[in-house]
C-alpha positions as a Python dict, from the first residue, in 0.01 Angstrom:
ca = {
    (1, 'M'): (0, 0, 0),
    (2, 'S'): (142, 336, -103),
    (3, 'H'): (179, 638, 123),
    (4, 'Q'): (-123, 823, -17),
    (5, 'E'): (-342, 514, 16),
    (6, 'Q'): (-236, 477, 380),
    (7, 'A'): (-324, 842, 442),
    (8, 'L'): (-667, 793, 282),
    (9, 'V'): (-735, 477, 485),
    (10, 'S'): (-631, 656, 805),
    (11, 'L'): (-864, 947, 730),
    (12, 'L'): (-1158, 717, 657),
    (13, 'S'): (-1096, 510, 972),
    (14, 'Q'): (-1088, 821, 1188),
    (15, 'L'): (-1415, 939, 1033),
    (16, 'A'): (-1580, 598, 1083),
    (17, 'L'): (-1471, 573, 1449),
    (18, 'S'): (-1573, 928, 1539),
    (19, 'L'): (-1828, 969, 1820),
    (20, 'D'): (-1706, 637, 1966),
    (21, 'G'): (-1804, 444, 1652),
    (22, 'A'): (-2150, 597, 1602),
    (23, 'V'): (-2075, 681, 1238),
    (24, 'L'): (-1960, 324, 1176),
    (25, 'G'): (-2272, 192, 1349),
    (26, 'F'): (-2505, 400, 1131),
    (27, 'A'): (-2313, 289, 820),
    (28, 'L'): (-2354, -77, 921),
    (29, 'A'): (-2723, -17, 992),
    (30, 'Y'): (-2768, 140, 647),
    (31, 'A'): (-2590, -158, 487),
    (32, 'A'): (-2812, -396, 684),
    (33, 'V'): (-3128, -220, 564),
    (34, 'R'): (-3005, -228, 204),
    (35, 'T'): (-2925, -597, 239),
    (36, 'L'): (-3275, -658, 376),
    (37, 'F'): (-3435, -487, 74),
    (38, 'K'): (-3214, -689, -162),
    (39, 'F'): (-3307, -1007, 22),
    (40, 'T'): (-3677, -927, -15),
    (41, 'A'): (-3642, -852, -389),
    (42, 'T'): (-3432, -1163, -451),
    (43, 'S'): (-3674, -1385, -259),
    (44, 'S'): (-3965, -1246, -462),
    (45, 'A'): (-3778, -1307, -789),
    (46, 'L'): (-3693, -1660, -677),
    (47, 'R'): (-4060, -1740, -611),
    (48, 'K'): (-4160, -1603, -952),
    (49, 'L'): (-3892, -1808, -1129),
    (50, 'R'): (-4001, -2126, -954),
    (51, 'R'): (-4361, -2072, -1066),
    (52, 'A'): (-4268, -1971, -1423),
    (53, 'P'): (-4311, -2247, -1684),
    (54, 'S'): (-4000, -2357, -1874),
    (55, 'L'): (-4078, -2448, -2234),
    (56, 'S'): (-3957, -2437, -2591),
    (57, 'V'): (-4048, -2176, -2852),
    (58, 'S'): (-4295, -2405, -3027),
    (59, 'D'): (-4492, -2454, -2703),
    (60, 'L'): (-4550, -2080, -2655),
    (61, 'R'): (-4839, -2056, -2899),
    (62, 'S'): (-5056, -2301, -2707),
    (63, 'L'): (-4975, -2131, -2376),
    (64, 'L'): (-5047, -1779, -2504),
    (65, 'A'): (-5374, -1895, -2661),
    (66, 'E'): (-5521, -1919, -2311),
    (67, 'I'): (-5469, -1545, -2251),
    (68, 'P'): (-5762, -1321, -2358),
    (69, 'S'): (-5683, -1101, -2661),
    (70, 'D'): (-5849, -825, -2859),
    (71, 'G'): (-5952, -834, -3223),
    (72, 'D'): (-5607, -720, -3348),
    (73, 'G'): (-5426, -1023, -3204),
    (74, 'N'): (-5281, -841, -2899),
    (75, 'S'): (-5286, -1007, -2557),
    (76, 'K'): (-5457, -831, -2268),
    (77, 'G'): (-5156, -887, -2046),
    (78, 'G'): (-4878, -1140, -2037),
    (79, 'I'): (-4725, -1422, -1837),
    (80, 'I'): (-4374, -1478, -1708),
    (81, 'V'): (-4209, -1763, -1896),
    (82, 'I'): (-3864, -1920, -1938),
    (83, 'V'): (-3789, -1996, -2303),
    (84, 'R'): (-3483, -2175, -2441),
    (85, 'G'): (-3408, -2102, -2804),
    (86, 'T'): (-3152, -2020, -3072),
    (87, 'V'): (-3060, -1664, -3174),
    (88, 'D'): (-3164, -1575, -3528),
    (89, 'A'): (-3204, -1249, -3721),
    (90, 'K'): (-3553, -1106, -3746),
    (91, 'S'): (-3500, -1048, -4117),
    (92, 'A'): (-3487, -1427, -4161),
    (93, 'V'): (-3868, -1442, -4135),
    (94, 'D'): (-3944, -1127, -4336),
    (95, 'G'): (-4019, -1296, -4666),
    (96, 'T'): (-3806, -1166, -4954),
    (97, 'W'): (-3526, -1053, -4723),
    (98, 'K'): (-3470, -1403, -4588),
    (99, 'T'): (-3155, -1472, -4788),
    (100, 'L'): (-2999, -1123, -4772),
    (101, 'R'): (-3028, -1082, -4394),
    (102, 'P'): (-2975, -705, -4373),
    (103, 'G'): (-3048, -703, -3998),
    (104, 'V'): (-2712, -860, -3899),
    (105, 'L'): (-2413, -689, -3737),
    (106, 'V'): (-2060, -785, -3839),
    (107, 'S'): (-1761, -751, -3609),
    (108, 'R'): (-1510, -511, -3761),
    (109, 'E'): (-1209, -702, -3631),
    (110, 'S'): (-1310, -1069, -3643),
    (111, 'G'): (-1583, -1063, -3911),
    (112, 'D'): (-1824, -1269, -3695),
    (113, 'K'): (-2196, -1208, -3737),
    (114, 'G'): (-2433, -1129, -3452),
    (115, 'V'): (-2739, -930, -3350),
    (116, 'I'): (-2575, -732, -3064),
    (117, 'L'): (-2231, -575, -3099),
    (118, 'Q'): (-2050, -409, -2809),
    (119, 'R'): (-1716, -238, -2854),
    (120, 'T'): (-1513, -114, -2556),
    (121, 'Q'): (-1195, 92, -2562),
    (122, 'T'): (-1014, 120, -2229),
    (123, 'C'): (-730, 368, -2190),
    (124, 'I'): (-503, 242, -1910),
    (125, 'Y'): (-311, 498, -1708),
    (126, 'N'): (0, 470, -1494),
    (127, 'E'): (97, 693, -1204),
    (128, 'W'): (418, 769, -1022),
    (129, 'K'): (517, 1049, -789),
    (130, 'G'): (771, 1215, -1015),
    (131, 'L'): (966, 1516, -895),
    (132, 'F'): (658, 1675, -737),
    (133, 'G'): (506, 1365, -580),
    (134, 'W'): (317, 1552, -309),
    (135, 'T'): (47, 1634, -565),
    (136, 'S'): (-40, 1263, -586),
    (137, 'D'): (-86, 1250, -208),
    (138, 'L'): (-324, 1545, -220),
    (139, 'R'): (-529, 1389, -502),
    (140, 'A'): (-551, 1062, -309),
    (141, 'I'): (-696, 1242, -5),
    (142, 'F'): (-925, 1499, -168),
    (143, 'A'): (-1016, 1318, -494),
    (144, 'R'): (-1041, 968, -625),
    (145, 'S'): (-740, 863, -829),
    (146, 'W'): (-848, 706, -1157),
    (147, 'R'): (-631, 450, -1333),
    (148, 'Q'): (-837, 380, -1648),
    (149, 'Q'): (-1103, 539, -1867),
    (150, 'E'): (-1354, 345, -2075),
    (151, 'S'): (-1571, 432, -2373),
    (152, 'T'): (-1834, 175, -2472),
    (153, 'S'): (-2062, 165, -2776),
    (154, 'L'): (-2351, -82, -2806),
    (155, 'R'): (-2540, -160, -3129),
    (156, 'K'): (-2851, -378, -3147),
    (157, 'V'): (-3078, -501, -3426),
    (158, 'P'): (-3414, -679, -3387),
    (159, 'F'): (-3373, -1053, -3339),
    (160, 'L'): (-3578, -1354, -3237),
    (161, 'L'): (-3543, -1698, -3079),
    (162, 'T'): (-3629, -2016, -3265),
    (163, 'D'): (-3617, -2384, -3179),
    (164, 'V'): (-3286, -2564, -3218),
    (165, 'G'): (-3259, -2717, -3566),
    (166, 'R'): (-3580, -2548, -3678),
    (167, 'R'): (-3747, -2626, -4005),
    (168, 'P'): (-3892, -2373, -4248),
    (169, 'N'): (-4199, -2190, -4116),
    (170, 'A'): (-4112, -2290, -3759),
    (171, 'E'): (-4244, -2098, -3459),
    (172, 'Y'): (-4042, -1810, -3316),
    (173, 'V'): (-4060, -1546, -3041),
    (174, 'V'): (-3947, -1186, -3097),
    (175, 'V'): (-3708, -1047, -2834),
    (176, 'N'): (-3795, -692, -2727),
    (177, 'M'): (-3480, -522, -2587),
    (178, 'D'): (-3644, -184, -2520),
    (179, 'G'): (-3568, -57, -2168),
    (180, 'S'): (-3369, -363, -2069),
    (181, 'R'): (-3063, -302, -1849),
    (182, 'H'): (-2995, -665, -1767),
    (183, 'P'): (-2652, -816, -1838),
    (184, 'L'): (-2624, -985, -2178),
    (185, 'P'): (-2461, -1322, -2255),
    (186, 'L'): (-2212, -1174, -2502),
    (187, 'T'): (-1917, -1363, -2652),
    (188, 'T'): (-1574, -1199, -2682),
    (189, 'V'): (-1451, -1213, -3041),
    (190, 'Y'): (-1164, -962, -3024),
    (191, 'H'): (-935, -865, -2735),
    (192, 'K'): (-606, -684, -2784),
    (193, 'L'): (-389, -451, -2578),
    (194, 'Q'): (-193, -196, -2778),
    (195, 'P'): (83, 22, -2629),
    (196, 'I'): (62, 399, -2664),
    (197, 'T'): (361, 587, -2799),
    (198, 'A'): (493, 842, -2551),
    (199, 'S'): (483, 1211, -2644),
    (200, 'P'): (644, 1526, -2495),
    (201, 'Y'): (316, 1593, -2314),
    (202, 'T'): (338, 1244, -2157),
    (203, 'F'): (683, 1334, -2026),
    (204, 'L'): (545, 1649, -1862),
    (205, 'Q'): (262, 1451, -1704),
    (206, 'A'): (510, 1202, -1556),
    (207, 'L'): (741, 1482, -1441),
    (208, 'F'): (470, 1648, -1232),
    (209, 'G'): (333, 1319, -1095),
    (210, 'H'): (13, 1307, -1303),
    (211, 'E'): (-142, 999, -1459),
    (212, 'Y'): (-30, 930, -1815),
    (213, 'P'): (-162, 673, -2070),
    (214, 'V'): (42, 357, -2123),
    (215, 'G'): (-190, 130, -2322),
    (216, 'L'): (-521, 99, -2511),
    (217, 'L'): (-732, -215, -2463),
    (218, 'D'): (-963, -276, -2760),
    (219, 'E'): (-1239, -533, -2710),
    (220, 'E'): (-1542, -651, -2910),
    (221, 'K'): (-1825, -870, -2786),
    (222, 'I'): (-2124, -997, -2982),
    (223, 'L'): (-2436, -1207, -2939),
    (224, 'P'): (-2366, -1445, -3228),
    (225, 'L'): (-2621, -1606, -3457),
    (226, 'G'): (-2699, -1965, -3370),
    (227, 'K'): (-2621, -1932, -2999),
    (228, 'D'): (-2852, -2114, -2756),
    (229, 'I'): (-2972, -1883, -2479),
    (230, 'T'): (-3252, -1866, -2224),
    (231, 'A'): (-3497, -1575, -2221),
    (232, 'V'): (-3678, -1492, -1896),
    (233, 'G'): (-3948, -1228, -1913),
    (234, 'L'): (-4304, -1125, -1980),
    (235, 'C'): (-4441, -1294, -2291),
    (236, 'S'): (-4750, -1183, -2482),
    (237, 'L'): (-4901, -1168, -2829),
    (238, 'K'): (-4846, -854, -3036),
    (239, 'N'): (-5022, -844, -3372),
    (240, 'G'): (-5054, -1221, -3347),
    (241, 'I'): (-4677, -1272, -3298),
    (242, 'A'): (-4526, -1395, -2970),
    (243, 'E'): (-4301, -1134, -2805),
    (244, 'I'): (-4096, -1146, -2485),
    (245, 'K'): (-3955, -847, -2296),
    (246, 'S'): (-3761, -801, -1975),
    (247, 'C'): (-3904, -750, -1626),
    (248, 'K'): (-3734, -501, -1394),
    (249, 'Y'): (-3801, -712, -1084),
    (250, 'L'): (-3629, -1021, -1231),
    (251, 'P'): (-3247, -1042, -1226),
    (252, 'Y'): (-3226, -1222, -1561),
    (253, 'F'): (-3346, -1157, -1913),
    (254, 'L'): (-3109, -1324, -2159),
    (255, 'S'): (-2875, -1578, -2003),
    (256, 'D'): (-2669, -1890, -2067),
    (257, 'L'): (-2815, -2054, -1755),
    (258, 'S'): (-3103, -2299, -1745),
    (259, 'K'): (-3400, -2267, -1510),
    (260, 'D'): (-3249, -2499, -1249),
    (261, 'Q'): (-2918, -2311, -1258),
    (262, 'M'): (-3097, -1977, -1217),
    (263, 'I'): (-3294, -2107, -919),
    (264, 'M'): (-2979, -2247, -759),
    (265, 'D'): (-2793, -1921, -815),
    (266, 'L'): (-3073, -1713, -663),
    (267, 'S'): (-3108, -1956, -369),
    (268, 'I'): (-2740, -1909, -283),
    (269, 'K'): (-2770, -1531, -315),
    (270, 'T'): (-3079, -1534, -91),
    (271, 'K'): (-2897, -1725, 183),
    (272, 'I'): (-2594, -1494, 159),
    (273, 'L'): (-2815, -1184, 179),
    (274, 'F'): (-3014, -1327, 470),
    (275, 'W'): (-2717, -1417, 688),
    (276, 'G'): (-2527, -1109, 573),
    (277, 'G'): (-2818, -888, 681),
    (278, 'I'): (-2832, -1060, 1021),
    (279, 'A'): (-2455, -1018, 1068),
    (280, 'L'): (-2458, -651, 964),
    (281, 'G'): (-2762, -580, 1180),
    (282, 'S'): (-2605, -746, 1485),
    (283, 'M'): (-2281, -557, 1433),
    (284, 'S'): (-2464, -225, 1394),
    (285, 'V'): (-2666, -286, 1714),
    (286, 'G'): (-2347, -374, 1904),
    (287, 'V'): (-2151, -75, 1775),
    (288, 'L'): (-2439, 169, 1829),
    (289, 'G'): (-2502, 28, 2178),
    (290, 'Y'): (-2136, 72, 2266),
    (291, 'A'): (-2141, 427, 2129),
    (292, 'V'): (-2457, 513, 2327),
    (293, 'V'): (-2310, 379, 2653),
    (294, 'R'): (-1979, 556, 2598),
    (295, 'N'): (-2140, 888, 2514),
    (296, 'W'): (-2384, 853, 2808),
    (297, 'N'): (-2093, 800, 3047),
    (298, 'K'): (-1910, 1096, 2895),
    (299, 'W'): (-2218, 1310, 2940),
    (300, 'K'): (-2248, 1207, 3307),
    (301, 'Q'): (-1881, 1284, 3365),
    (302, 'W'): (-1924, 1621, 3199),
    (303, 'K'): (-2227, 1689, 3418),
    (304, 'Q'): (-2037, 1594, 3734),
    (305, 'Q'): (-1743, 1810, 3636),
    (306, 'R'): (-1977, 2101, 3570),
    (307, 'Q'): (-2140, 2058, 3911),
    (308, 'L'): (-1797, 2043, 4073),
    (309, 'Q'): (-1696, 2363, 3896),
    (310, 'Q'): (-2013, 2532, 4018),
    (311, 'Q'): (-1944, 2418, 4374),
    (312, 'R'): (-1585, 2541, 4355),
    (313, 'Q'): (-1713, 2870, 4224),
    (314, 'A'): (-1948, 2889, 4522),
    (315, 'V'): (-1657, 2820, 4757),
    (316, 'S'): (-1450, 3091, 4594),
    (317, 'D'): (-1741, 3329, 4645),
    (318, 'V'): (-1753, 3240, 5017),
    (319, 'E'): (-1379, 3276, 5077),
    (320, 'P'): (-1367, 3656, 5042),
    (321, 'Q'): (-1625, 3682, 5319),
    (322, 'M'): (-1385, 3504, 5555),
    (323, 'D'): (-1091, 3738, 5500),
    (324, 'D'): (-1169, 3916, 5823),
    (325, 'E'): (-1079, 3600, 6015),
    (326, 'I'): (-716, 3618, 5905),
    (327, 'E'): (-613, 3909, 6127),
    (328, 'D'): (-810, 3822, 6441),
    (329, 'A'): (-727, 3449, 6472),
    (330, 'P'): (-446, 3355, 6716),
    (331, 'D'): (-180, 3107, 6599),
    (332, 'G'): (-329, 2812, 6786),
    (333, 'Q'): (-666, 2855, 6613),
    (334, 'L'): (-548, 2877, 6252),
    (335, 'C'): (-657, 2619, 5994),
    (336, 'V'): (-408, 2330, 5972),
    (337, 'I'): (-431, 2333, 5592),
    (338, 'C'): (-415, 2695, 5475),
    (339, 'L'): (-272, 2844, 5805),
    (340, 'M'): (-452, 3168, 5724),
    (341, 'R'): (-806, 3153, 5865),
    (342, 'R'): (-972, 3060, 6190),
    (343, 'R'): (-1090, 2705, 6247),
    (344, 'R'): (-1465, 2707, 6190),
    (345, 'S'): (-1575, 2361, 6067),
    (346, 'V'): (-1608, 2033, 6258),
    (347, 'F'): (-1573, 1703, 6075),
    (348, 'I'): (-1833, 1434, 6129),
    (349, 'P'): (-1803, 1174, 6281),
    (350, 'C'): (-1454, 1231, 6425),
    (351, 'G'): (-1544, 1578, 6563),
    (352, 'H'): (-1210, 1748, 6500),
    (353, 'L'): (-1219, 2127, 6470),
    (354, 'V'): (-905, 2182, 6263),
    (355, 'C'): (-1008, 2351, 5934),
    (356, 'C'): (-1165, 2670, 5813),
    (357, 'Q'): (-1489, 2652, 5621),
    (358, 'G'): (-1325, 2674, 5274),
    (359, 'C'): (-1066, 2401, 5339),
    (360, 'A'): (-1328, 2180, 5504),
    (361, 'I'): (-1542, 2202, 5192),
    (362, 'S'): (-1239, 2121, 4975),
    (363, 'V'): (-1158, 1814, 5188),
    (364, 'E'): (-1520, 1706, 5172),
    (365, 'R'): (-1518, 1724, 4789),
    (366, 'E'): (-1236, 1469, 4760),
    (367, 'V'): (-1301, 1118, 4628),
    (368, 'A'): (-1223, 957, 4967),
    (369, 'P'): (-1245, 1245, 5219),
    (370, 'K'): (-1046, 1192, 5542),
    (371, 'C'): (-978, 1405, 5845),
    (372, 'P'): (-632, 1569, 5811),
    (373, 'V'): (-558, 1490, 6180),
    (374, 'C'): (-686, 1136, 6253),
    (375, 'R'): (-722, 1021, 5891),
    (376, 'Q'): (-1068, 886, 5968),
    (377, 'E'): (-1316, 889, 5682),
    (378, 'I'): (-1557, 1179, 5711),
    (379, 'R'): (-1916, 1211, 5593),
    (380, 'D'): (-1986, 1579, 5644),
    (381, 'S'): (-1868, 1903, 5807),
    (382, 'V'): (-2052, 2152, 6026),
    (383, 'R'): (-1967, 2521, 6069),
    (384, 'I'): (-1928, 2640, 6427),
    (385, 'Y'): (-2058, 2986, 6525),
    (386, 'E'): (-1941, 3161, 6847),
    (387, 'S'): (-2203, 3340, 7056),
}
């Protein structure tokens, strides 16, 4: 770990442990609540997946026929289904365009054909302290140091799923990608890291301790034609054609997993979220409880100290009134502690008259007050008045 990273970790730890760990306790409580919400959502998705029927593309027509529809062939709703099929271009079923297939994307680097093409360029940066390395330490504390920068482009064309080894005029289901933010089962077809030639500006960046580019990672991923995937979503009839689209409350849409694998994956995530939420909640309760007790004790100590200061202030206000006793008191009647004022207070229970009123109050305020003559523990003091 570098020096700036150690400084950042130290700053974050001090912030988390402030107020005797109260900040850390609230952070753990927030994480526990978030984990609870994720557990609830995952459990709901798991129940829906278990109830969803798993079938082939050719079986969809009979299932969707049970849903009421209007006169235009549109379903009045939809059902959640799990369909296993093969990726094919939508233009393959558009009559005269069947052989030309204009709705196909071609990878620029590999030449592979697919219906989704994602290209990512990652500029990788390096950092060293240079001659003015203190600037890196400041950026690490007051800003997040970035080591790479990505630019991603995603192209999609309409596609559909058909049965494996389909025959002409076979059934198909159109995949509607509108609004879907689910991860896609893309295949990497090109992956290459190219070095970047240094320039005079790069030298200046390194000299002053700034990040400078050292390489460019070029990557292409596609959803190829003929790939077998599983679609999980809301299926309905649109203009008499079966269509499936994603559901926001389900964690999958297009995936390489089967139904049993999805259920197993969600079951494991549910258990992890459940026990993780219990652990985070217990830790937050413990840390917050410790912080409450510590701050309560500190508040009581502060209150006691404030009362003691008020009492000392009261004693200091009384002492000027006893200045007249200094001149009149003979030597044998002076206080044994300050040797300045007349003895006026008697300790209880020993009964010794050896202190003035101010010193008696000071002795009485001690943690274990004892008589300065017999060293017996005292409970109180009484002022003596002469008639």
